[in-house]
Amino acid sequence: MKILVCISSVPDTTSKINFTDGDTKFDTSGVQFVINPNDEFGLTRAMWFKEKQGAAVHIATVGEAGVEPTMRKALAIGADEGIRVNAVPTDGYFVAGQLAEIVKKGEYDLVIGGRESIDYNGGMVPGILASMLGMNFVNTCIGLEIEGDKATAIREIDGGKETVKADLPLVIGGQKGLVEESDLKIPNMRGIMMARKKALNVVDPVDATQATEDVSFDKPAPKGQVKMVESVDELVDLLHNEAKVI
Amino acid sequence: MSILVYTESENGKFKKNALEVASYAKAVADQMAASVTAISFNASENESLGTYGVSKVLNVSNDTLKTFNAEAYAKAIAEAAEKEGAKVVVVSSSANSKFLAPILAAKLKAGYVPNVVEAPDSTEPFKVKRTAFSNKGFAHTAIKTDIKIVGVSTNAFGLKEDQTDASVADFSPELKEDDFSVESVEVDKVAGKVSIADAEIVVSGGRGLKGPENWEMIEELADVLGAATACSKPVSDMGWRPHAEHVGQTGKPVAANLYLAIGISGAIQHLAGVSASKTKVVINNDPEAPFFKAADYGIVGDAFEVVPKLTEKLKEFKAENE
């Protein structure tokens, strides 16, 4: 089985978010970049398939050279080789267009993306990619088993979960649940050393549609002071008469 | 020209988010001098959408679509959009809508923007405000394609009545066996329980509750409020509560009107997941808990004393106000 894990390089979850250039760009200064958490669950699941059932695991990222440390971390976790599309990931449509080219060329059986990235939160790349290629797609995937060319996936739905069956080739939008957080792999020294020797191929972008453009950004209005209350009577009164939520 | 809205239903009844996205679609239609057409699947009471400004309903009556199927639903919505000449398609932010919208985007060659919180900033260019950076920022995003897909955040726009006479027509999309190649085998839902995604009020518990055996008081409080129950990440990691209840950056986002956090200290990832909620109440025995800084109302106290008192008070309040 040949698996492609799509990796997004995102600001660490604790990063402060600021904007520059007249609030038109995300301010990356001082920001630590990491593997998108939803992608990390998918990467670990891919490593599980590699270890238990035998699979070649490649990773792909659309980004300029600055994303390579994040990709090296994914290689240190155990992915076999990486492909970087040398382009600024302008929107989900454009990224899906780039990845579609890689999937077509690489003839992957399984493509794992995250449910969404924790920066732009578009949540569309795996679905658009699958549709572009005519591949089956399961979103918000919290469980995945594969036997031969048949997949059984569990996806999270509002208020519960759903089990679905689909043939490979398959694209999933994965998240926590694909593996437990305690099972996430941390690169060890041997992995880090080996990752240095693994192929990280850089390819030029293909022509692809950019369907949307983030014109400007702003931040939520500063929060007012918390109102500390002494009793539940006072709280219920405030929720009813002031906040008007009950 | 019309604005097409996908209205979700369950067992034939429209979900609240269907009425919210219909309200949103009407606001877009007013800005663009257009009308609103809804597409519904196996729904009864289609005329009721007229209350929210829908003037035409295309109802798909098809037994093969009784269970949600992203590919088949997207195909039907795409066909309806083409038939109606729709320039904008509005969907909700439910798990199902977020599943089908990217497929629909590819089918219609349309730009898709999820997590939208307000009516469009402008319609030429078509620009909407959405949350980004896990609710730590907003982006104003222009959609550059001919057809646009907008995903509206839950509880962001609200219900806006605008009484219109809605005509209802049967709609039979052309579906093939291939459209059902992802096959639903089993749906496991807790019957009668409010889901976090649909909830206007969410009652959430953290490590401060000390163990899963103490969740009864959270559930009782949620029952009184008609709320969904949720939990912090450590609680789901320890298996006290199912992962589906974990709210936060890698869990579920919560955009409730009222979020009650009990025994949750407020890690930054948790705050990111709940910051779209309008009113936040924190009950914690640690006055230094970071969550107090992000809250609207706070009570410093022992959850085991405060929560039962609050439940009793709310029962009285309900009895007096119903």
Coordinates of C-alpha atoms in Angstrom, one line a residue:
Chain A
M1 CA 0.0 0.0 0.0
K2 CA 1.2 3.5 -0.8
I3 CA 0.1 6.3 1.5
L4 CA 0.5 10.0 1.1
V5 CA 0.1 12.1 4.2
C6 CA -0.6 15.8 3.5
I7 CA 1.2 17.9 6.1
S8 CA 0.4 21.5 6.9
S9 CA 3.0 23.6 8.8
V10 CA 1.1 25.7 11.3
P11 CA 1.8 28.0 14.2
D12 CA 2.2 26.2 17.5
T13 CA -1.2 26.0 19.3
T14 CA 0.0 28.5 22.0
S15 CA 1.1 31.1 19.5
K16 CA 0.0 34.7 19.8
I17 CA -1.8 35.7 16.7
N18 CA -0.9 39.1 15.2
F19 CA -1.1 40.7 11.7
T20 CA 1.2 43.0 9.8
D21 CA 1.2 45.1 6.6
G22 CA -2.0 47.0 7.5
D23 CA -3.6 43.8 8.8
T24 CA -3.2 42.0 5.5
K25 CA -0.7 39.3 6.5
F26 CA -0.2 36.9 9.4
D27 CA 2.8 38.0 11.5
T28 CA 5.2 35.0 11.6
S29 CA 7.9 36.7 13.7
G30 CA 8.6 34.7 16.8
V31 CA 6.2 32.0 15.9
Q32 CA 7.2 28.3 16.3
F33 CA 5.8 26.2 13.4
V34 CA 4.7 22.6 14.0
I35 CA 2.9 19.7 12.2
N36 CA -0.8 20.6 12.1
P37 CA -2.2 18.5 15.0
N38 CA -5.0 16.9 12.8
D39 CA -2.3 15.8 10.3
E40 CA -0.1 14.4 13.1
F41 CA -2.9 12.0 14.1
G42 CA -3.0 10.9 10.4
L43 CA 0.7 10.6 10.1
T44 CA 0.9 8.3 13.2
R45 CA -2.0 6.2 11.8
A46 CA 0.0 5.9 8.5
M47 CA 3.0 4.7 10.5
W48 CA 0.8 2.1 12.2
F49 CA -0.2 0.8 8.7
K50 CA 3.5 0.8 7.7
E51 CA 4.5 -1.2 10.8
K52 CA 1.6 -3.7 11.0
Q53 CA 0.6 -4.2 7.3
G54 CA 3.5 -2.9 5.3
A55 CA 3.1 0.5 3.5
A56 CA 5.3 3.1 1.9
V57 CA 4.5 6.5 3.6
H58 CA 5.2 9.7 1.8
I59 CA 4.5 13.2 3.0
A60 CA 3.6 16.3 0.9
T61 CA 3.5 20.0 1.8
V62 CA 2.7 23.0 -0.2
G63 CA 5.0 25.8 1.0
E64 CA 8.2 27.7 0.6
A65 CA 11.6 26.5 2.1
G66 CA 10.6 27.6 5.6
V67 CA 8.3 24.6 6.0
E68 CA 11.2 22.1 5.6
P69 CA 11.9 21.8 9.4
T70 CA 8.3 20.7 9.9
M71 CA 8.7 18.2 7.1
R72 CA 11.9 16.9 8.5
K73 CA 10.1 16.3 11.8
A74 CA 7.5 14.2 9.9
L75 CA 10.3 12.3 8.2
A76 CA 12.0 11.7 11.6
I77 CA 8.7 10.3 12.9
G78 CA 9.1 7.7 10.1
A79 CA 7.7 8.8 6.8
D80 CA 9.9 7.5 4.0
E81 CA 10.2 10.5 1.8
G82 CA 8.8 14.0 1.3
I83 CA 7.6 16.2 -1.5
R84 CA 7.5 19.9 -1.2
V85 CA 5.6 22.0 -3.7
N86 CA 7.5 25.2 -3.9
A87 CA 4.6 27.7 -3.6
V88 CA 2.8 29.9 -1.1
P89 CA -0.3 28.0 -0.1
T90 CA -2.7 30.8 -1.0
D91 CA -6.0 29.0 -0.5
G92 CA -7.5 25.5 -0.1
Y93 CA -8.5 25.2 -3.7
F94 CA -5.0 26.0 -4.9
V95 CA -3.4 23.6 -2.3
A96 CA -5.8 20.8 -3.4
G97 CA -4.8 21.5 -7.0
Q98 CA -1.1 21.0 -6.2
L99 CA -1.7 17.9 -4.2
A100 CA -3.9 16.4 -6.9
E101 CA -0.9 16.5 -9.2
I102 CA 1.3 14.6 -6.7
V103 CA -1.4 12.0 -6.0
K104 CA -1.9 11.4 -9.7
K105 CA 1.8 10.9 -10.3
G106 CA 2.4 8.8 -7.2
E107 CA -0.6 6.6 -7.6
Y108 CA -1.3 6.5 -3.9
D109 CA -3.9 4.1 -2.5
L110 CA -4.6 6.2 0.6
V111 CA -4.3 9.9 1.1
I112 CA -4.5 11.2 4.6
G113 CA -5.1 14.9 5.3
G114 CA -6.2 16.6 8.5
R115 CA -9.9 17.6 9.1
E116 CA -8.6 21.2 9.0
S117 CA -5.5 23.2 9.7
I118 CA -5.4 25.1 12.9
D119 CA -4.3 28.3 11.2
Y120 CA -6.7 29.2 8.4
N121 CA -9.3 26.5 9.4
G122 CA -10.5 26.1 5.8
G123 CA -11.2 22.3 6.2
M124 CA -11.6 21.8 2.5
V125 CA -8.3 20.5 1.1
P126 CA -9.0 16.7 1.4
G127 CA -12.5 16.9 0.1
I128 CA -11.7 19.1 -2.9
L129 CA -8.6 16.9 -3.6
A130 CA -10.8 13.7 -3.6
S131 CA -13.4 15.2 -5.9
M132 CA -10.8 16.5 -8.3
L133 CA -9.4 13.0 -8.6
G134 CA -12.7 11.1 -8.4
M135 CA -11.5 9.3 -5.3
N136 CA -13.7 8.2 -2.3
F137 CA -13.7 10.6 0.6
V138 CA -14.5 10.4 4.3
N139 CA -14.2 13.4 6.5
T140 CA -13.8 13.8 10.3
C141 CA -12.3 10.4 10.4
I142 CA -11.7 8.9 13.9
G143 CA -11.0 5.3 12.9
L144 CA -9.6 3.6 9.9
E145 CA -9.0 -0.1 9.1
I146 CA -7.9 -1.4 5.7
E147 CA -8.0 -4.9 4.4
G148 CA -6.9 -5.4 0.8
D149 CA -8.5 -2.6 -1.1
K150 CA -11.4 -2.2 1.3
A151 CA -11.5 0.4 4.0
T152 CA -13.8 0.7 7.0
A153 CA -13.8 4.1 8.5
I154 CA -15.5 5.7 11.5
R155 CA -16.4 9.3 11.2
E156 CA -17.5 11.7 13.9
I157 CA -20.9 13.2 13.2
D158 CA -22.9 15.7 15.2
G159 CA -24.1 13.8 18.3
G160 CA -22.4 10.5 17.5
K161 CA -20.4 8.5 15.0
E162 CA -21.0 6.7 11.7
T163 CA -19.2 3.7 10.3
V164 CA -18.8 3.7 6.5
K165 CA -17.2 1.3 4.0
A166 CA -15.4 2.4 0.8
D167 CA -13.0 0.9 -1.7
L168 CA -9.5 2.3 -2.1
P169 CA -8.2 4.6 -3.4
L170 CA -9.5 6.8 -0.6
V171 CA -8.9 10.2 0.8
I172 CA -9.7 10.9 4.5
G173 CA -9.9 14.1 6.5
G174 CA -8.5 12.8 9.8
Q175 CA -8.5 14.0 13.4
K176 CA -7.9 13.0 17.0
G177 CA -9.3 9.5 17.4
L178 CA -7.4 8.0 14.4
V179 CA -4.9 7.3 17.1
E180 CA -4.9 8.4 20.7
E181 CA -2.9 11.4 21.7
S182 CA -0.8 9.2 24.0
D183 CA 0.2 7.1 20.9
L184 CA 1.5 10.1 18.9
K185 CA 5.1 9.5 17.9
I186 CA 7.9 11.7 19.0
P187 CA 11.0 11.8 16.9
N188 CA 13.9 10.0 18.6
M189 CA 17.6 10.8 17.9
R190 CA 17.9 7.9 15.5
G191 CA 14.9 9.1 13.6
I192 CA 16.2 12.6 13.4
M193 CA 19.6 11.4 12.1
M194 CA 17.9 9.2 9.5
A195 CA 15.5 11.9 8.4
R196 CA 18.5 14.0 7.3
K197 CA 19.3 11.4 4.7
K198 CA 15.7 10.9 3.4
A199 CA 14.7 12.4 0.1
L200 CA 12.9 15.7 0.3
N201 CA 12.0 16.4 -3.3
V202 CA 11.1 20.0 -4.3
V203 CA 8.7 20.4 -7.2
D204 CA 7.4 23.4 -9.0
P205 CA 3.7 24.3 -8.7
V206 CA 1.3 23.5 -11.5
D207 CA -1.3 26.0 -12.7
A208 CA -4.2 25.8 -10.3
T209 CA -7.3 27.9 -9.4
Q210 CA -7.1 30.2 -6.5
A211 CA -10.7 30.6 -5.6
T212 CA -10.5 32.8 -2.5
E213 CA -8.3 35.5 -1.2
D214 CA -7.9 36.7 2.4
V215 CA -8.1 40.4 1.9
S216 CA -7.6 41.5 5.5
F217 CA -7.6 40.2 9.1
D218 CA -8.7 41.5 12.4
K219 CA -8.8 40.3 16.0
P220 CA -11.8 39.9 18.3
A221 CA -12.5 43.0 20.3
P222 CA -10.8 43.1 23.7
K223 CA -12.7 41.2 26.3
G224 CA -14.4 43.2 29.0
Q225 CA -13.5 42.5 32.6
V226 CA -15.0 39.3 34.1
K227 CA -17.9 40.0 36.5
M228 CA -17.3 38.0 39.6
V229 CA -20.5 36.9 41.3
E230 CA -21.1 35.7 44.8
S231 CA -24.2 33.6 44.6
V232 CA -26.1 31.4 42.1
D233 CA -29.1 33.7 42.6
E234 CA -27.1 36.6 41.3
L235 CA -25.7 34.5 38.4
V236 CA -29.2 33.4 37.2
D237 CA -30.4 37.0 37.4
L238 CA -27.5 38.2 35.3
L239 CA -27.9 35.4 32.7
H240 CA -31.5 36.3 32.4
N241 CA -31.6 40.1 32.6
E242 CA -28.1 41.2 31.4
A243 CA -26.8 38.5 29.1
K244 CA -30.3 37.4 28.0
V245 CA -29.2 33.8 27.4
I246 CA -31.7 32.0 29.6
Chain B
M1 CA -31.1 34.8 -10.0
S2 CA -31.4 32.9 -6.8
I3 CA -29.5 32.1 -3.7
L4 CA -29.6 28.3 -3.0
V5 CA -29.6 27.1 0.6
Y6 CA -29.2 23.5 1.8
T7 CA -31.6 23.0 4.7
E8 CA -30.7 20.0 6.9
S9 CA -33.4 17.9 8.4
E10 CA -33.6 14.9 10.6
N11 CA -36.6 12.4 10.5
G12 CA -38.3 14.9 8.2
K13 CA -38.0 17.9 10.6
F14 CA -35.8 20.8 9.8
K15 CA -32.9 21.3 12.2
K16 CA -32.4 24.7 13.8
N17 CA -29.4 25.3 11.6
A18 CA -31.6 25.0 8.5
L19 CA -33.6 28.0 9.7
E20 CA -30.4 29.9 10.5
V21 CA -28.9 29.3 7.1
A22 CA -32.2 30.2 5.4
S23 CA -32.1 33.5 7.4
Y24 CA -28.6 34.1 6.2
A25 CA -29.5 33.2 2.6
K26 CA -32.3 35.8 2.7
A27 CA -29.8 38.5 3.9
V28 CA -27.5 37.7 1.0
A29 CA -30.5 37.6 -1.4
D30 CA -31.6 41.1 -0.2
Q31 CA -28.0 42.4 -0.8
M32 CA -28.0 41.0 -4.3
A33 CA -31.6 41.6 -5.3
A34 CA -32.2 37.9 -5.6
S35 CA -34.6 35.3 -4.2
V36 CA -34.0 32.3 -2.0
T37 CA -34.5 28.7 -3.1
A38 CA -34.0 26.0 -0.6
I39 CA -33.1 22.4 -1.3
S40 CA -34.3 19.9 1.3
F41 CA -34.1 16.1 1.5
N42 CA -37.1 14.0 2.6
A43 CA -38.5 16.9 4.6
S44 CA -42.0 17.5 5.7
E45 CA -43.4 21.0 6.4
N46 CA -41.3 22.6 3.6
E47 CA -43.7 25.5 3.5
S48 CA -42.4 26.6 7.0
L49 CA -39.2 27.8 5.4
G50 CA -41.2 30.7 4.1
T51 CA -41.1 32.2 7.6
Y52 CA -37.4 32.8 7.0
G53 CA -37.6 34.3 3.6
V54 CA -37.4 31.2 1.4
S55 CA -39.7 31.6 -1.7
K56 CA -39.2 28.2 -3.3
V57 CA -38.3 24.8 -2.0
L58 CA -37.0 21.9 -4.0
N59 CA -37.7 18.9 -2.0
V60 CA -35.9 15.7 -2.8
S61 CA -38.0 12.6 -1.9
N62 CA -35.8 9.7 -2.3
D63 CA -35.4 6.7 0.0
T64 CA -31.8 6.2 -0.9
L65 CA -31.1 9.6 0.6
K66 CA -32.7 9.0 4.0
T67 CA -29.2 8.5 5.4
F68 CA -26.8 11.3 4.7
N69 CA -24.4 10.6 1.9
A70 CA -21.9 13.4 1.2
E71 CA -21.2 12.6 -2.5
A72 CA -24.9 12.0 -3.4
Y73 CA -26.1 15.1 -1.5
A74 CA -23.4 17.2 -3.1
K75 CA -24.4 16.0 -6.5
A76 CA -28.1 16.8 -5.9
I77 CA -27.2 20.3 -4.5
A78 CA -24.9 21.0 -7.5
E79 CA -27.7 20.0 -9.9
A80 CA -30.2 22.2 -8.1
A81 CA -27.7 25.1 -8.2
E82 CA -27.2 24.7 -11.9
K83 CA -31.0 24.4 -12.6
E84 CA -31.7 27.5 -10.5
G85 CA -28.7 29.5 -11.9
A86 CA -27.7 30.0 -8.2
K87 CA -24.7 32.3 -7.8
V88 CA -24.4 31.7 -4.0
V89 CA -24.9 28.4 -2.2
V90 CA -25.4 28.6 1.6
V91 CA -24.7 25.7 3.9
S92 CA -24.4 25.3 7.7
S93 CA -21.3 24.4 9.7
S94 CA -22.6 21.0 10.8
A95 CA -20.3 18.0 10.4
N96 CA -22.4 16.9 7.4
S97 CA -22.2 20.3 5.7
K98 CA -18.5 20.5 6.2
F99 CA -18.2 17.1 4.7
L100 CA -20.2 17.8 1.5
A101 CA -19.2 21.5 0.9
P102 CA -15.7 20.8 -0.4
I103 CA -17.1 18.1 -2.8
L104 CA -19.8 20.6 -3.9
A105 CA -17.1 23.2 -4.4
A106 CA -15.2 20.9 -6.7
K107 CA -18.3 20.0 -8.6
L108 CA -19.4 23.7 -9.1
K109 CA -15.8 25.0 -9.5
A110 CA -16.8 27.3 -6.7
G111 CA -14.8 29.0 -3.9
Y112 CA -15.9 27.9 -0.5
V113 CA -15.6 29.8 2.7
P114 CA -16.5 28.1 6.0
N115 CA -17.0 29.6 9.5
V116 CA -18.7 32.7 8.3
V117 CA -20.0 34.9 11.1
E118 CA -21.8 37.8 9.4
A119 CA -23.8 38.8 6.3
P120 CA -21.3 39.6 3.4
D121 CA -19.2 42.7 3.8
S122 CA -19.9 43.3 0.1
T123 CA -21.2 41.3 -2.8
E124 CA -19.1 42.8 -5.5
P125 CA -16.4 41.7 -4.8
F126 CA -18.1 39.0 -2.7
K127 CA -16.4 39.3 0.6
V128 CA -17.3 37.6 3.9
K129 CA -16.0 37.7 7.5
R130 CA -15.0 34.4 8.9
T131 CA -13.2 33.1 12.0
A132 CA -9.6 31.9 11.5
F133 CA -6.6 30.9 13.6
S134 CA -8.9 28.8 15.8
N135 CA -11.1 31.8 16.7
K136 CA -8.1 33.9 17.6
G137 CA -8.7 36.1 14.6
F138 CA -11.1 37.0 11.7
A139 CA -10.3 36.9 8.0
H140 CA -12.2 39.0 5.5
T141 CA -12.2 36.6 2.5
A142 CA -13.1 37.4 -1.1
I143 CA -14.5 34.6 -3.2
K144 CA -13.3 35.0 -6.8
T145 CA -15.2 32.3 -8.6
D146 CA -18.5 32.8 -10.5
I147 CA -20.4 30.6 -8.0
K148 CA -19.7 31.0 -4.2
I149 CA -20.3 28.7 -1.3
V150 CA -20.7 30.1 2.1
G151 CA -20.7 28.0 5.3
V152 CA -22.4 29.8 8.2
S153 CA -21.1 29.4 11.7
T154 CA -23.6 28.0 14.2
N155 CA -25.5 30.6 16.3
A156 CA -23.5 33.4 14.6
F157 CA -26.2 34.9 12.4
G158 CA -29.3 33.8 14.4
L159 CA -32.9 33.4 13.2
K160 CA -34.5 36.3 11.3
E161 CA -38.1 36.0 10.4
D162 CA -39.1 37.4 7.0
Q163 CA -42.5 35.9 6.1
T164 CA -42.6 34.8 2.4
D165 CA -44.9 32.4 0.6
A166 CA -42.9 29.4 -0.2
S167 CA -43.8 27.2 -3.2
V168 CA -42.8 23.6 -2.9
A169 CA -41.7 21.5 -5.9
D170 CA -40.4 17.9 -6.1
F171 CA -36.9 17.7 -7.3
S172 CA -35.4 14.4 -8.6
P173 CA -31.6 14.7 -9.1
E174 CA -29.9 12.2 -11.4
L175 CA -28.1 9.8 -9.2
K176 CA -26.0 6.8 -10.1
E177 CA -24.7 3.8 -8.1
D178 CA -21.2 5.4 -8.1
D179 CA -22.5 8.3 -6.1
F180 CA -23.0 5.9 -3.2
S181 CA -19.5 4.3 -3.2
V182 CA -19.0 5.5 0.4
E183 CA -21.6 3.3 2.1
S184 CA -23.0 4.0 5.5
V185 CA -23.0 0.8 7.6
E186 CA -24.0 2.1 11.0
V187 CA -25.0 5.3 12.7
D188 CA -24.5 5.5 16.4
K189 CA -26.2 8.5 18.0
V190 CA -27.3 9.1 21.5
A191 CA -31.1 9.5 21.1
G192 CA -32.7 12.5 22.6
K193 CA -29.5 14.2 23.6
V194 CA -28.6 17.7 22.4
S195 CA -25.5 17.6 20.3
I196 CA -22.7 20.2 20.9
A197 CA -23.0 21.4 17.3
D198 CA -26.7 22.2 17.6
A199 CA -26.7 23.4 21.2
E200 CA -27.4 27.0 22.2
I201 CA -26.2 26.2 25.7
V202 CA -23.2 23.9 26.6
V203 CA -22.3 22.7 30.1
S204 CA -18.7 21.6 30.2
G205 CA -16.7 19.8 32.9
G206 CA -13.0 19.5 33.5
R207 CA -10.6 17.8 35.8
G208 CA -11.9 19.7 38.8
L209 CA -14.8 17.2 38.8
K210 CA -12.4 14.6 40.0
G211 CA -13.9 11.6 38.2
P212 CA -16.5 10.3 35.7
E213 CA -18.8 9.3 38.6
N214 CA -19.4 12.9 39.3
W215 CA -20.8 13.7 35.9
E216 CA -24.3 13.2 37.0
M217 CA -24.5 16.7 38.3
I218 CA -23.2 18.1 35.0
E219 CA -25.9 16.1 33.2
E220 CA -28.6 17.3 35.5
L221 CA -27.6 20.9 35.1
A222 CA -27.5 20.4 31.3
D223 CA -31.0 18.8 31.4
V224 CA -32.5 21.8 33.2
L225 CA -31.0 24.1 30.6
G226 CA -31.7 21.9 27.6
A227 CA -28.0 22.0 27.0
A228 CA -25.4 19.7 25.5
T229 CA -22.7 18.3 27.8
A230 CA -19.0 18.7 26.9
C231 CA -15.6 18.3 28.5
S232 CA -12.0 19.5 28.5
K233 CA -9.2 17.6 26.8
P234 CA -7.7 15.9 29.9
V235 CA -11.1 14.5 30.7
S236 CA -11.5 12.9 27.3
D237 CA -7.9 11.7 27.4
M238 CA -8.5 10.0 30.7
G239 CA -11.6 8.3 29.3
W240 CA -13.9 9.9 31.7
R241 CA -16.0 11.2 28.8
P242 CA -16.1 10.3 25.1
H243 CA -13.9 12.1 22.7
A244 CA -17.0 13.5 20.9
E245 CA -17.5 15.7 24.0
H246 CA -14.0 17.1 23.9
V247 CA -14.1 20.8 23.0
G248 CA -11.0 22.8 22.0
Q249 CA -8.6 23.2 19.2
T250 CA -8.3 19.5 18.4
G251 CA -11.8 18.7 19.6
K252 CA -15.1 20.2 18.7
P253 CA -15.5 24.0 18.4
V254 CA -18.3 25.5 20.4
A255 CA -20.2 28.5 19.3
A256 CA -23.0 28.5 21.9
N257 CA -24.9 31.4 23.2
L258 CA -24.0 30.3 26.8
Y259 CA -21.0 28.2 27.7
L260 CA -20.7 27.0 31.3
A261 CA -17.2 25.8 32.2
I262 CA -17.1 23.9 35.5
G263 CA -13.7 22.9 37.0
I264 CA -11.9 23.8 33.8
S265 CA -8.8 25.9 34.3
G266 CA -8.7 27.2 30.7
A267 CA -5.7 26.0 28.7
I268 CA -5.2 28.2 25.6
Q269 CA -6.3 25.3 23.3
H270 CA -9.5 25.0 25.2
L271 CA -10.1 28.8 25.1
A272 CA -9.5 28.8 21.3
G273 CA -12.3 26.1 20.9
V274 CA -14.9 28.0 22.9
S275 CA -14.1 31.6 22.2
A276 CA -16.8 31.9 19.6
S277 CA -19.4 31.4 22.3
K278 CA -21.2 34.5 23.3
T279 CA -21.5 34.3 27.1
K280 CA -19.0 32.3 29.1
V281 CA -19.5 31.4 32.8
V282 CA -16.7 29.9 34.8
I283 CA -17.1 28.1 38.1
N284 CA -13.7 27.1 39.6
N285 CA -12.3 26.9 43.1
D286 CA -9.0 28.4 41.9
P287 CA -9.3 32.2 41.7
E288 CA -6.2 32.3 39.6
A289 CA -7.6 29.9 36.9
P290 CA -6.8 31.5 33.5
F291 CA -10.3 30.9 32.3
F292 CA -11.6 33.7 34.5
K293 CA -9.8 36.2 32.3
A294 CA -11.7 35.0 29.2
A295 CA -15.1 34.7 31.0
D296 CA -18.0 37.1 31.3
Y297 CA -19.2 35.8 34.7
G298 CA -17.2 33.9 37.3
I299 CA -17.9 32.2 40.6
V300 CA -15.0 31.1 42.7
G301 CA -16.2 28.1 44.6
D302 CA -16.3 24.4 44.9
A303 CA -18.2 22.9 42.0
F304 CA -19.7 20.2 44.2
E305 CA -21.4 22.9 46.2
V306 CA -22.1 25.5 43.5
V307 CA -23.5 23.2 40.7
P308 CA -26.3 21.6 42.7
K309 CA -27.4 25.0 44.0
L310 CA -27.3 26.4 40.5
T311 CA -29.4 23.5 39.2
E312 CA -32.0 24.0 41.9
K313 CA -32.1 27.7 41.3
L314 CA -32.6 27.2 37.5
K315 CA -35.4 24.7 38.2
E316 CA -37.1 27.4 40.2
F317 CA -36.4 30.0 37.6
K318 CA -37.9 27.8 34.9
A319 CA -41.0 27.0 36.9
E320 CA -41.6 30.7 37.4
N321 CA -40.9 31.7 33.8
E322 CA -42.8 29.0 31.8

